[in-house]
Amino acid sequence: MWKSLITKEHPTHRFIEKKIDEIALTIKQEFQKENELGFINGLGGIISFMHYYNLHKDYLYFNKEIDLIFDKYSKILNTNKSFKYSNCDGLAGFVWSFYFFEDIKIIDEDSVAEIKEIKDNVISYLIENSNHGNFDYLYGCLILFSKYFHNENITLKLIKKIEELKEMTPLSSYSLAKVFMKAPSEEKEYDLGIAHGNSSVLLCLSQIFEIENNEHVKILIENLLEVYFKLLQIEHKGKSFFPYSISNCNVPINFDSRMAWCTGDLSIGFTLFLVSKRIGNNTLYKKSLDILLKLTKKIQYNETLIVDAGFCHGSSGVAHIFGRMFNYTEIEEFKNAAIFWAEITLKFGEKIDIGYVGYANKHSTSWEKSLNLITGISGIGLSLIALVDENEPKWDKCFLLS
């Protein structure tokens, strides 16, 4: 049973409920503007908000709208000439959505069976991606490790490719994720967070270990964990435990990373915690818990670099991760931190001149409004619902948080 963090007696409760209702009304009015096929960025995340809002209110505020989105899926698939294949906003995310919707009883197994050909095409495309070393979670092949794509033959192929990459990569166990180029020097960087880096590799492999209890996979996980233990031993003057990334010369880059789901200490600390539970590593469990408890004390901008509310790198994602940690451990510090960041999320929503219901995502030098899960109001709304509701937020599987 999921433990809600904010009861009706709490002074913040009514403000959260008001903001959730505002988000619901806006999504009801604007949802037809979303055209991406993914779950994290696309129609699937919006359906998820509608579903959990219905559960939270115990009535079908969204009913015909969900049907209309399924009609839109059909229209897009039947009329578009080309498609993205990514987990974030493409066909992989579409396939993931349908299996998730079957899990939470929005659709039945017959509906899932209808997309088998699409699923097979996605698998073929993403395995080819692995041949190019693209193990990015949002845009590469890592989604194939999720239970909705799980197949022991696929696992064997991907594990083999990971081991090949380990031998070819200058950093060896440092990172297997997609290599990004950093302008203007064009120096290769290896990301360490969940969205694009090594943390997602660890989370996905640990999921496979839970399913298969494969000792070979466990050894590979432990080998990949070495980088984090090495980084914790480095003396530096930055504010973070871990750097944002590592160069191809084994040099940590920027120990002043933001606190977020996508990257930085919270992203990595949560990864280490969940992986430790899955593989039964008590030393790692205690270390990760210590890191995460210290992060509950970080609340100033110069410590967190948080400027908006979006789930990916904003306050609602931080609130949700701390809420998850409270439900995993029942440690009060995590509950208090989740409530603090929920209140910050409400404050970010007071800028009514921009965005949807006051929310916009800081993108480089501009502000962008969106409906989606990863940076938009669907993700913010779902995070707020999870704080006041007793239905487990299973949607956060898409972010590798459960």
mmCIF file of C-alpha atoms in Angstrom:
data_model
loop_
_atom_site.group_PDB
_atom_site.id
_atom_site.type_symbol
_atom_site.label_atom_id
_atom_site.label_comp_id
_atom_site.label_asym_id
_atom_site.label_seq_id
_atom_site.Cartn_x
_atom_site.Cartn_y
_atom_site.Cartn_z
ATOM 1 C CA MET A 1 0.000 0.000 0.000
ATOM 2 C CA TRP A 2 1.344 3.423 -0.983
ATOM 3 C CA LYS A 3 1.519 5.845 1.929
ATOM 4 C CA SER A 4 0.314 9.327 1.065
ATOM 5 C CA LEU A 5 2.567 11.993 2.512
ATOM 6 C CA ILE A 6 0.189 14.915 2.940
ATOM 7 C CA THR A 7 -3.110 14.341 4.748
ATOM 8 C CA LYS A 8 -6.197 16.556 4.605
ATOM 9 C CA GLU A 9 -5.209 18.113 7.914
ATOM 10 C CA HIS A 10 -1.930 19.431 6.530
ATOM 11 C CA PRO A 11 -2.082 23.158 5.639
ATOM 12 C CA THR A 12 -0.591 22.503 2.166
ATOM 13 C CA HIS A 13 -3.206 19.866 1.242
ATOM 14 C CA ARG A 14 -5.897 22.206 -0.077
ATOM 15 C CA PHE A 15 -3.397 24.150 -2.191
ATOM 16 C CA ILE A 16 -2.143 20.938 -3.763
ATOM 17 C CA GLU A 17 -5.688 19.789 -4.512
ATOM 18 C CA LYS A 18 -6.459 23.172 -6.077
ATOM 19 C CA LYS A 19 -3.399 22.997 -8.304
ATOM 20 C CA ILE A 20 -4.192 19.399 -9.324
ATOM 21 C CA ASP A 21 -7.695 20.504 -10.353
ATOM 22 C CA GLU A 22 -6.274 23.418 -12.345
ATOM 23 C CA ILE A 23 -3.911 21.066 -14.166
ATOM 24 C CA ALA A 24 -6.779 18.647 -14.881
ATOM 25 C CA LEU A 25 -8.939 21.413 -16.356
ATOM 26 C CA THR A 26 -6.078 22.633 -18.546
ATOM 27 C CA ILE A 27 -5.307 19.125 -19.809
ATOM 28 C CA LYS A 28 -8.995 18.594 -20.568
ATOM 29 C CA GLN A 29 -8.956 21.756 -22.674
ATOM 30 C CA GLU A 30 -5.552 21.344 -24.321
ATOM 31 C CA PHE A 31 -4.777 17.604 -24.670
ATOM 32 C CA GLN A 32 -5.475 17.520 -28.414
ATOM 33 C CA LYS A 33 -2.360 19.652 -28.963
ATOM 34 C CA GLU A 34 -0.120 16.712 -28.015
ATOM 35 C CA ASN A 35 0.976 14.635 -31.018
ATOM 36 C CA GLU A 36 3.966 12.610 -29.804
ATOM 37 C CA LEU A 37 3.559 8.827 -29.469
ATOM 38 C CA GLY A 38 5.726 8.304 -26.390
ATOM 39 C CA PHE A 39 4.852 7.889 -22.730
ATOM 40 C CA ILE A 40 7.530 10.056 -21.139
ATOM 41 C CA ASN A 41 7.014 12.705 -23.792
ATOM 42 C CA GLY A 42 3.698 12.169 -25.510
ATOM 43 C CA LEU A 43 0.133 10.949 -25.363
ATOM 44 C CA GLY A 44 0.826 8.046 -22.993
ATOM 45 C CA GLY A 45 1.848 10.323 -20.142
ATOM 46 C CA ILE A 46 -1.288 12.428 -20.602
ATOM 47 C CA ILE A 47 -3.499 9.319 -20.466
ATOM 48 C CA SER A 48 -1.683 8.338 -17.288
ATOM 49 C CA PHE A 49 -2.497 11.683 -15.661
ATOM 50 C CA MET A 50 -6.143 11.318 -16.701
ATOM 51 C CA HIS A 51 -6.326 7.816 -15.252
ATOM 52 C CA TYR A 52 -4.739 8.687 -11.900
ATOM 53 C CA TYR A 53 -6.815 11.841 -11.614
ATOM 54 C CA ASN A 54 -9.962 9.741 -12.114
ATOM 55 C CA LEU A 55 -8.779 7.360 -9.389
ATOM 56 C CA HIS A 56 -7.935 10.229 -7.075
ATOM 57 C CA LYS A 57 -11.332 11.890 -7.488
ATOM 58 C CA ASP A 58 -13.192 8.555 -7.637
ATOM 59 C CA TYR A 59 -15.214 9.569 -10.655
ATOM 60 C CA LEU A 60 -14.684 9.677 -14.420
ATOM 61 C CA TYR A 61 -13.751 13.312 -14.950
ATOM 62 C CA PHE A 62 -11.751 12.066 -17.955
ATOM 63 C CA ASN A 63 -13.650 9.411 -19.885
ATOM 64 C CA LYS A 64 -14.289 10.382 -23.472
ATOM 65 C CA GLU A 65 -10.902 12.157 -23.552
ATOM 66 C CA ILE A 66 -9.034 8.868 -23.010
ATOM 67 C CA ASP A 67 -11.051 7.277 -25.833
ATOM 68 C CA LEU A 68 -10.237 10.247 -28.050
ATOM 69 C CA ILE A 69 -6.518 9.788 -27.441
ATOM 70 C CA PHE A 70 -6.718 6.112 -28.419
ATOM 71 C CA ASP A 71 -8.478 7.238 -31.608
ATOM 72 C CA LYS A 72 -5.627 9.682 -32.143
ATOM 73 C CA TYR A 73 -3.078 6.881 -31.760
ATOM 74 C CA SER A 74 -4.798 5.018 -34.605
ATOM 75 C CA LYS A 75 -4.911 8.113 -36.790
ATOM 76 C CA ILE A 76 -1.217 8.865 -36.291
ATOM 77 C CA LEU A 77 -0.163 5.267 -36.953
ATOM 78 C CA ASN A 78 -2.315 5.038 -40.085
ATOM 79 C CA THR A 79 -1.401 8.401 -41.625
ATOM 80 C CA ASN A 80 2.209 9.160 -40.694
ATOM 81 C CA LYS A 81 4.817 8.089 -43.227
ATOM 82 C CA SER A 82 7.797 8.003 -40.863
ATOM 83 C CA PHE A 83 8.228 7.517 -37.126
ATOM 84 C CA LYS A 84 10.708 8.057 -34.328
ATOM 85 C CA TYR A 85 11.643 4.854 -32.507
ATOM 86 C CA SER A 86 12.730 6.289 -29.165
ATOM 87 C CA ASN A 87 11.459 5.458 -25.705
ATOM 88 C CA CYS A 88 10.951 9.139 -24.927
ATOM 89 C CA ASP A 89 8.692 10.248 -27.768
ATOM 90 C CA GLY A 90 8.543 7.457 -30.330
ATOM 91 C CA LEU A 91 7.333 3.937 -31.057
ATOM 92 C CA ALA A 92 9.259 2.295 -28.204
ATOM 93 C CA GLY A 93 7.453 4.591 -25.792
ATOM 94 C CA PHE A 94 4.166 3.820 -27.549
ATOM 95 C CA VAL A 95 4.671 0.063 -27.087
ATOM 96 C CA TRP A 96 5.689 0.587 -23.450
ATOM 97 C CA SER A 97 2.504 2.639 -22.950
ATOM 98 C CA PHE A 98 0.188 -0.122 -24.143
ATOM 99 C CA TYR A 99 1.735 -2.753 -21.892
ATOM 100 C CA PHE A 100 1.555 -0.340 -18.965
ATOM 101 C CA PHE A 101 -2.096 0.455 -19.747
ATOM 102 C CA GLU A 102 -2.822 -3.286 -19.693
ATOM 103 C CA ASP A 103 -1.091 -3.494 -16.287
ATOM 104 C CA ILE A 104 -3.296 -0.766 -14.809
ATOM 105 C CA LYS A 105 -6.441 -2.100 -16.537
ATOM 106 C CA ILE A 106 -7.092 0.714 -19.004
ATOM 107 C CA ILE A 107 -6.993 -1.756 -21.917
ATOM 108 C CA ASP A 108 -7.086 -5.547 -22.261
ATOM 109 C CA GLU A 109 -4.610 -8.078 -23.677
ATOM 110 C CA ASP A 110 -6.367 -8.101 -27.056
ATOM 111 C CA SER A 111 -5.465 -4.436 -27.534
ATOM 112 C CA VAL A 112 -1.844 -5.215 -26.691
ATOM 113 C CA ALA A 113 -1.822 -8.146 -29.130
ATOM 114 C CA GLU A 114 -2.745 -5.744 -31.930
ATOM 115 C CA ILE A 115 0.580 -3.927 -31.653
ATOM 116 C CA LYS A 116 2.812 -7.034 -31.862
ATOM 117 C CA GLU A 117 4.135 -6.124 -35.319
ATOM 118 C CA ILE A 118 5.065 -2.632 -34.105
ATOM 119 C CA LYS A 119 6.808 -4.130 -31.073
ATOM 120 C CA ASP A 120 8.827 -6.520 -33.261
ATOM 121 C CA ASN A 121 9.912 -3.634 -35.506
ATOM 122 C CA VAL A 122 10.937 -1.572 -32.485
ATOM 123 C CA ILE A 123 13.016 -4.424 -31.090
ATOM 124 C CA SER A 124 14.845 -4.890 -34.415
ATOM 125 C CA TYR A 125 15.540 -1.178 -34.735
ATOM 126 C CA LEU A 126 16.796 -0.755 -31.165
ATOM 127 C CA ILE A 127 19.037 -3.832 -31.287
ATOM 128 C CA GLU A 128 20.654 -2.217 -34.324
ATOM 129 C CA ASN A 129 21.044 0.922 -32.164
ATOM 130 C CA SER A 130 22.983 -1.170 -29.652
ATOM 131 C CA ASN A 131 25.446 -2.070 -32.393
ATOM 132 C CA HIS A 132 26.271 1.637 -32.614
ATOM 133 C CA GLY A 133 26.773 1.849 -28.848
ATOM 134 C CA ASN A 134 23.605 3.840 -28.187
ATOM 135 C CA PHE A 135 22.604 2.725 -24.693
ATOM 136 C CA ASP A 136 20.845 5.994 -23.897
ATOM 137 C CA TYR A 137 17.647 5.355 -21.885
ATOM 138 C CA LEU A 138 15.456 8.008 -23.492
ATOM 139 C CA TYR A 139 16.721 7.711 -27.073
ATOM 140 C CA GLY A 140 18.674 4.459 -27.330
ATOM 141 C CA CYS A 141 18.186 0.748 -26.774
ATOM 142 C CA LEU A 142 18.055 0.492 -22.956
ATOM 143 C CA ILE A 143 14.247 0.350 -22.917
ATOM 144 C CA LEU A 144 14.633 -3.233 -24.218
ATOM 145 C CA PHE A 145 15.682 -4.226 -20.684
ATOM 146 C CA SER A 146 12.255 -3.268 -19.294
ATOM 147 C CA LYS A 147 9.827 -6.032 -18.367
ATOM 148 C CA TYR A 148 7.487 -5.014 -21.211
ATOM 149 C CA PHE A 149 10.158 -5.911 -23.762
ATOM 150 C CA HIS A 150 11.887 -8.602 -21.730
ATOM 151 C CA ASN A 151 13.109 -11.623 -23.636
ATOM 152 C CA GLU A 152 16.121 -13.723 -22.638
ATOM 153 C CA ASN A 153 17.464 -13.716 -26.193
ATOM 154 C CA ILE A 154 17.337 -9.912 -26.295
ATOM 155 C CA THR A 155 19.070 -9.774 -22.917
ATOM 156 C CA LEU A 156 21.882 -12.032 -24.114
ATOM 157 C CA LYS A 157 22.475 -9.881 -27.206
ATOM 158 C CA LEU A 158 22.554 -6.657 -25.214
ATOM 159 C CA ILE A 159 24.775 -8.067 -22.464
ATOM 160 C CA LYS A 160 27.221 -9.271 -25.106
ATOM 161 C CA LYS A 161 27.267 -5.789 -26.648
ATOM 162 C CA ILE A 162 27.827 -4.150 -23.249
ATOM 163 C CA GLU A 163 30.850 -6.370 -22.652
ATOM 164 C CA GLU A 164 32.238 -5.485 -26.082
ATOM 165 C CA LEU A 165 31.788 -1.781 -25.342
ATOM 166 C CA LYS A 166 33.535 -2.163 -22.002
ATOM 167 C CA GLU A 167 36.630 -3.376 -23.817
ATOM 168 C CA MET A 168 36.444 -0.642 -26.479
ATOM 169 C CA THR A 169 35.619 2.334 -24.239
ATOM 170 C CA PRO A 170 38.562 4.336 -22.834
ATOM 171 C CA LEU A 171 36.715 4.573 -19.533
ATOM 172 C CA SER A 172 36.059 0.845 -19.376
ATOM 173 C CA SER A 173 33.494 0.546 -16.580
ATOM 174 C CA TYR A 174 32.932 4.302 -16.348
ATOM 175 C CA SER A 175 30.020 4.500 -18.753
ATOM 176 C CA LEU A 176 28.242 2.621 -21.511
ATOM 177 C CA ALA A 177 25.660 5.244 -22.361
ATOM 178 C CA LYS A 178 25.522 7.278 -25.544
ATOM 179 C CA VAL A 179 28.534 9.534 -25.974
ATOM 180 C CA PHE A 180 27.714 13.238 -26.211
ATOM 181 C CA MET A 181 29.968 15.862 -27.725
ATOM 182 C CA LYS A 182 30.682 18.968 -25.673
ATOM 183 C CA ALA A 183 31.110 22.134 -27.743
ATOM 184 C CA PRO A 184 33.313 23.964 -28.453
ATOM 185 C CA SER A 185 36.187 21.618 -27.610
ATOM 186 C CA GLU A 186 34.280 18.572 -28.856
ATOM 187 C CA GLU A 187 35.590 16.593 -25.918
ATOM 188 C CA LYS A 188 33.709 13.352 -25.330
ATOM 189 C CA GLU A 189 31.712 13.192 -22.109
ATOM 190 C CA TYR A 190 30.226 10.174 -20.390
ATOM 191 C CA ASP A 191 27.054 10.965 -18.472
ATOM 192 C CA LEU A 192 26.410 9.450 -15.026
ATOM 193 C CA GLY A 193 22.698 10.154 -14.461
ATOM 194 C CA ILE A 194 19.483 8.279 -15.206
ATOM 195 C CA ALA A 195 18.185 10.121 -18.267
ATOM 196 C CA HIS A 196 21.223 9.647 -20.517
ATOM 197 C CA GLY A 197 23.902 7.917 -18.509
ATOM 198 C CA ASN A 198 25.346 5.064 -16.551
ATOM 199 C CA SER A 199 22.684 5.121 -13.811
ATOM 200 C CA SER A 200 20.010 3.975 -16.252
ATOM 201 C CA VAL A 201 22.267 1.100 -17.363
ATOM 202 C CA LEU A 202 22.561 0.004 -13.723
ATOM 203 C CA LEU A 203 18.824 0.328 -13.053
ATOM 204 C CA CYS A 204 17.912 -1.643 -16.170
ATOM 205 C CA LEU A 205 20.448 -4.393 -15.511
ATOM 206 C CA SER A 206 19.231 -4.701 -11.914
ATOM 207 C CA GLN A 207 15.682 -5.138 -13.233
ATOM 208 C CA ILE A 208 16.914 -7.998 -15.398
ATOM 209 C CA PHE A 209 18.690 -9.508 -12.395
ATOM 210 C CA GLU A 210 15.402 -9.470 -10.456
ATOM 211 C CA ILE A 211 13.618 -11.228 -13.320
ATOM 212 C CA GLU A 212 16.292 -13.794 -14.234
ATOM 213 C CA ASN A 213 18.487 -14.015 -11.087
ATOM 214 C CA ASN A 214 21.404 -14.162 -13.521
ATOM 215 C CA GLU A 215 24.723 -14.226 -11.656
ATOM 216 C CA HIS A 216 26.544 -13.041 -14.775
ATOM 217 C CA VAL A 217 24.374 -9.908 -14.821
ATOM 218 C CA LYS A 218 25.062 -9.327 -11.115
ATOM 219 C CA ILE A 219 28.825 -9.454 -11.695
ATOM 220 C CA LEU A 220 28.453 -6.946 -14.528
ATOM 221 C CA ILE A 221 26.420 -4.632 -12.254
ATOM 222 C CA GLU A 222 29.067 -4.807 -9.529
ATOM 223 C CA ASN A 223 31.749 -4.019 -12.088
ATOM 224 C CA LEU A 224 29.823 -0.968 -13.305
ATOM 225 C CA LEU A 225 29.335 0.229 -9.715
ATOM 226 C CA GLU A 226 33.094 0.623 -9.299
ATOM 227 C CA VAL A 227 33.045 4.063 -10.930
ATOM 228 C CA TYR A 228 30.831 5.497 -8.206
ATOM 229 C CA PHE A 229 33.026 4.157 -5.411
ATOM 230 C CA LYS A 230 36.058 5.660 -7.167
ATOM 231 C CA LEU A 231 34.359 9.029 -7.531
ATOM 232 C CA LEU A 232 33.402 9.167 -3.845
ATOM 233 C CA GLN A 233 37.093 8.921 -2.954
ATOM 234 C CA ILE A 234 38.120 11.968 -5.034
ATOM 235 C CA GLU A 235 38.884 15.136 -3.089
ATOM 236 C CA HIS A 236 37.305 18.229 -4.665
ATOM 237 C CA LYS A 237 35.913 21.660 -3.794
ATOM 238 C CA GLY A 238 32.518 21.225 -5.435
ATOM 239 C CA LYS A 239 29.155 21.024 -3.681
ATOM 240 C CA SER A 240 28.185 17.599 -5.045
ATOM 241 C CA PHE A 241 29.136 14.028 -4.174
ATOM 242 C CA PHE A 242 29.343 13.128 -7.861
ATOM 243 C CA PRO A 243 30.310 15.068 -10.983
ATOM 244 C CA TYR A 244 27.899 15.789 -13.805
ATOM 245 C CA SER A 245 29.941 13.620 -16.158
ATOM 246 C CA ILE A 246 33.401 12.207 -16.872
ATOM 247 C CA SER A 247 35.683 12.993 -19.799
ATOM 248 C CA ASN A 248 37.235 10.343 -22.000
ATOM 249 C CA CYS A 249 40.489 11.018 -20.120
ATOM 250 C CA ASN A 250 38.913 9.774 -16.863
ATOM 251 C CA VAL A 251 38.615 13.356 -15.584
ATOM 252 C CA PRO A 252 35.446 14.176 -13.579
ATOM 253 C CA ILE A 253 33.653 17.218 -15.029
ATOM 254 C CA ASN A 254 31.839 19.654 -12.718
ATOM 255 C CA PHE A 255 31.234 18.594 -9.125
ATOM 256 C CA ASP A 256 28.476 21.221 -8.878
ATOM 257 C CA SER A 257 25.699 19.214 -10.512
ATOM 258 C CA ARG A 258 22.026 19.988 -10.062
ATOM 259 C CA MET A 259 19.663 17.959 -7.865
ATOM 260 C CA ALA A 260 17.261 16.201 -10.217
ATOM 261 C CA TRP A 261 15.871 12.960 -11.598
ATOM 262 C CA CYS A 262 17.862 13.228 -14.805
ATOM 263 C CA THR A 263 21.363 13.759 -13.449
ATOM 264 C CA GLY A 264 23.423 14.659 -10.391
ATOM 265 C CA ASP A 265 23.544 13.406 -6.813
ATOM 266 C CA LEU A 266 19.834 12.618 -6.398
ATOM 267 C CA SER A 267 19.694 10.710 -9.666
ATOM 268 C CA ILE A 268 22.808 8.706 -8.787
ATOM 269 C CA GLY A 269 22.038 8.307 -5.084
ATOM 270 C CA PHE A 270 18.588 6.890 -5.799
ATOM 271 C CA THR A 271 20.073 4.563 -8.418
ATOM 272 C CA LEU A 272 22.605 3.194 -5.943
ATOM 273 C CA PHE A 273 19.855 2.713 -3.344
ATOM 274 C CA LEU A 274 17.507 0.791 -5.636
ATOM 275 C CA VAL A 275 20.287 -1.297 -7.169
ATOM 276 C CA SER A 276 21.564 -2.192 -3.679
ATOM 277 C CA LYS A 277 18.105 -3.498 -2.738
ATOM 278 C CA ARG A 278 17.824 -5.550 -5.914
ATOM 279 C CA ILE A 279 21.236 -7.227 -5.702
ATOM 280 C CA GLY A 280 21.364 -7.449 -1.894
ATOM 281 C CA ASN A 281 24.446 -5.268 -1.342
ATOM 282 C CA ASN A 282 24.160 -3.994 2.238
ATOM 283 C CA THR A 283 27.300 -1.815 2.095
ATOM 284 C CA LEU A 284 25.977 0.019 -0.952
ATOM 285 C CA TYR A 285 22.542 0.291 0.681
ATOM 286 C CA LYS A 286 23.960 2.077 3.742
ATOM 287 C CA LYS A 287 26.175 4.375 1.667
ATOM 288 C CA SER A 288 23.364 5.384 -0.696
ATOM 289 C CA LEU A 289 21.007 5.999 2.228
ATOM 290 C CA ASP A 290 23.611 8.261 3.826
ATOM 291 C CA ILE A 291 23.965 10.248 0.578
ATOM 292 C CA LEU A 292 20.210 10.616 0.135
ATOM 293 C CA LEU A 293 19.658 11.704 3.738
ATOM 294 C CA LYS A 294 22.304 14.413 3.298
ATOM 295 C CA LEU A 295 20.509 15.571 0.152
ATOM 296 C CA THR A 296 17.314 16.176 2.146
ATOM 297 C CA LYS A 297 19.189 19.059 3.816
ATOM 298 C CA LYS A 298 20.024 20.775 0.530
ATOM 299 C CA ILE A 299 17.373 23.422 -0.103
ATOM 300 C CA GLN A 300 19.164 26.529 -1.373
ATOM 301 C CA TYR A 301 19.415 27.364 -5.080
ATOM 302 C CA ASN A 302 23.226 27.367 -5.060
ATOM 303 C CA GLU A 303 23.086 23.794 -3.713
ATOM 304 C CA THR A 304 20.341 22.427 -5.994
ATOM 305 C CA LEU A 305 20.294 24.662 -9.126
ATOM 306 C CA ILE A 306 16.532 24.058 -9.410
ATOM 307 C CA VAL A 307 14.700 26.756 -11.386
ATOM 308 C CA ASP A 308 11.409 25.156 -12.432
ATOM 309 C CA ALA A 309 8.885 22.489 -11.463
ATOM 310 C CA GLY A 310 9.155 19.983 -14.329
ATOM 311 C CA PHE A 311 9.755 16.340 -13.410
ATOM 312 C CA CYS A 312 12.989 15.853 -15.346
ATOM 313 C CA HIS A 313 15.171 18.461 -13.688
ATOM 314 C CA GLY A 314 12.756 20.387 -11.479
ATOM 315 C CA SER A 315 11.109 20.388 -8.077
ATOM 316 C CA SER A 316 8.247 17.948 -8.771
ATOM 317 C CA GLY A 317 10.714 15.189 -9.695
ATOM 318 C CA VAL A 318 12.713 15.845 -6.529
ATOM 319 C CA ALA A 319 9.524 15.772 -4.413
ATOM 320 C CA HIS A 320 8.493 12.475 -6.002
ATOM 321 C CA ILE A 321 11.861 10.777 -5.494
ATOM 322 C CA PHE A 322 11.877 11.742 -1.825
ATOM 323 C CA GLY A 323 8.285 10.474 -1.611
ATOM 324 C CA ARG A 324 9.438 7.165 -3.076
ATOM 325 C CA MET A 325 12.260 7.035 -0.555
ATOM 326 C CA PHE A 326 9.802 7.575 2.304
ATOM 327 C CA ASN A 327 7.661 4.723 1.022
ATOM 328 C CA TYR A 328 10.723 2.479 0.687
ATOM 329 C CA THR A 329 12.146 3.290 4.139
ATOM 330 C CA GLU A 330 9.518 5.129 6.273
ATOM 331 C CA ILE A 331 12.274 7.558 7.293
ATOM 332 C CA GLU A 332 10.665 10.880 8.256
ATOM 333 C CA GLU A 333 13.425 13.034 6.748
ATOM 334 C CA PHE A 334 12.394 11.837 3.297
ATOM 335 C CA LYS A 335 8.755 12.675 3.981
ATOM 336 C CA ASN A 336 9.669 16.160 5.173
ATOM 337 C CA ALA A 337 11.874 16.729 2.123
ATOM 338 C CA ALA A 338 9.095 15.592 -0.221
ATOM 339 C CA ILE A 339 6.668 18.047 1.393
ATOM 340 C CA PHE A 340 9.226 20.869 1.204
ATOM 341 C CA TRP A 341 9.747 20.327 -2.529
ATOM 342 C CA ALA A 342 5.996 19.986 -3.085
ATOM 343 C CA GLU A 343 5.575 23.451 -1.572
ATOM 344 C CA ILE A 344 8.351 24.764 -3.828
ATOM 345 C CA THR A 345 6.507 23.188 -6.767
ATOM 346 C CA LEU A 346 3.385 25.155 -5.822
ATOM 347 C CA LYS A 347 5.438 28.367 -5.663
ATOM 348 C CA PHE A 348 6.850 27.746 -9.130
ATOM 349 C CA GLY A 349 3.231 27.569 -10.351
ATOM 350 C CA GLU A 350 2.464 31.135 -9.322
ATOM 351 C CA LYS A 351 3.836 32.682 -12.526
ATOM 352 C CA ILE A 352 0.440 32.867 -14.206
ATOM 353 C CA ASP A 353 1.718 34.992 -17.103
ATOM 354 C CA ILE A 354 3.681 32.077 -18.575
ATOM 355 C CA GLY A 355 3.065 28.419 -19.232
ATOM 356 C CA TYR A 356 0.106 26.231 -18.340
ATOM 357 C CA VAL A 357 -1.424 27.088 -14.934
ATOM 358 C CA GLY A 358 1.739 29.039 -14.191
ATOM 359 C CA TYR A 359 4.181 26.264 -15.121
ATOM 360 C CA ALA A 360 6.851 26.474 -17.806
ATOM 361 C CA ASN A 361 10.107 24.610 -18.328
ATOM 362 C CA LYS A 362 13.400 26.515 -18.427
ATOM 363 C CA HIS A 363 15.042 25.589 -21.720
ATOM 364 C CA SER A 364 18.399 27.269 -22.266
ATOM 365 C CA THR A 365 17.548 30.989 -22.217
ATOM 366 C CA SER A 366 13.805 30.666 -22.848
ATOM 367 C CA TRP A 367 10.714 29.276 -21.114
ATOM 368 C CA GLU A 368 8.578 26.595 -22.782
ATOM 369 C CA LYS A 369 5.164 25.283 -21.763
ATOM 370 C CA SER A 370 4.220 21.655 -22.288
ATOM 371 C CA LEU A 371 1.594 19.076 -21.408
ATOM 372 C CA ASN A 372 3.891 16.065 -21.248
ATOM 373 C CA LEU A 373 5.197 13.948 -18.385
ATOM 374 C CA ILE A 374 8.906 14.721 -18.464
ATOM 375 C CA THR A 375 8.869 18.534 -18.351
ATOM 376 C CA GLY A 376 5.196 19.492 -18.463
ATOM 377 C CA ILE A 377 2.074 19.647 -16.340
ATOM 378 C CA SER A 378 1.152 15.947 -16.628
ATOM 379 C CA GLY A 379 4.315 15.035 -14.717
ATOM 380 C CA ILE A 380 3.858 17.854 -12.213
ATOM 381 C CA GLY A 381 0.232 16.850 -11.684
ATOM 382 C CA LEU A 382 1.046 13.158 -11.194
ATOM 383 C CA SER A 383 3.766 14.045 -8.697
ATOM 384 C CA LEU A 384 1.303 16.174 -6.704
ATOM 385 C CA ILE A 385 -1.386 13.461 -6.800
ATOM 386 C CA ALA A 386 1.113 10.914 -5.416
ATOM 387 C CA LEU A 387 1.676 13.143 -2.393
ATOM 388 C CA VAL A 388 -1.987 13.193 -1.349
ATOM 389 C CA ASP A 389 -3.306 9.872 -2.680
ATOM 390 C CA GLU A 390 -3.053 6.226 -1.575
ATOM 391 C CA ASN A 391 -2.933 4.716 -5.073
ATOM 392 C CA GLU A 392 0.616 3.634 -5.841
ATOM 393 C CA PRO A 393 2.077 5.818 -8.625
ATOM 394 C CA LYS A 394 3.040 2.941 -10.890
ATOM 395 C CA TRP A 395 3.546 5.408 -13.741
ATOM 396 C CA ASP A 396 7.005 6.204 -12.322
ATOM 397 C CA LYS A 397 8.235 2.896 -13.764
ATOM 398 C CA CYS A 398 8.837 4.889 -16.917
ATOM 399 C CA PHE A 399 11.436 6.914 -14.977
ATOM 400 C CA LEU A 400 13.010 3.695 -13.561
ATOM 401 C CA LEU A 401 11.975 4.658 -10.033
ATOM 402 C CA SER A 402 10.055 1.465 -9.231
#
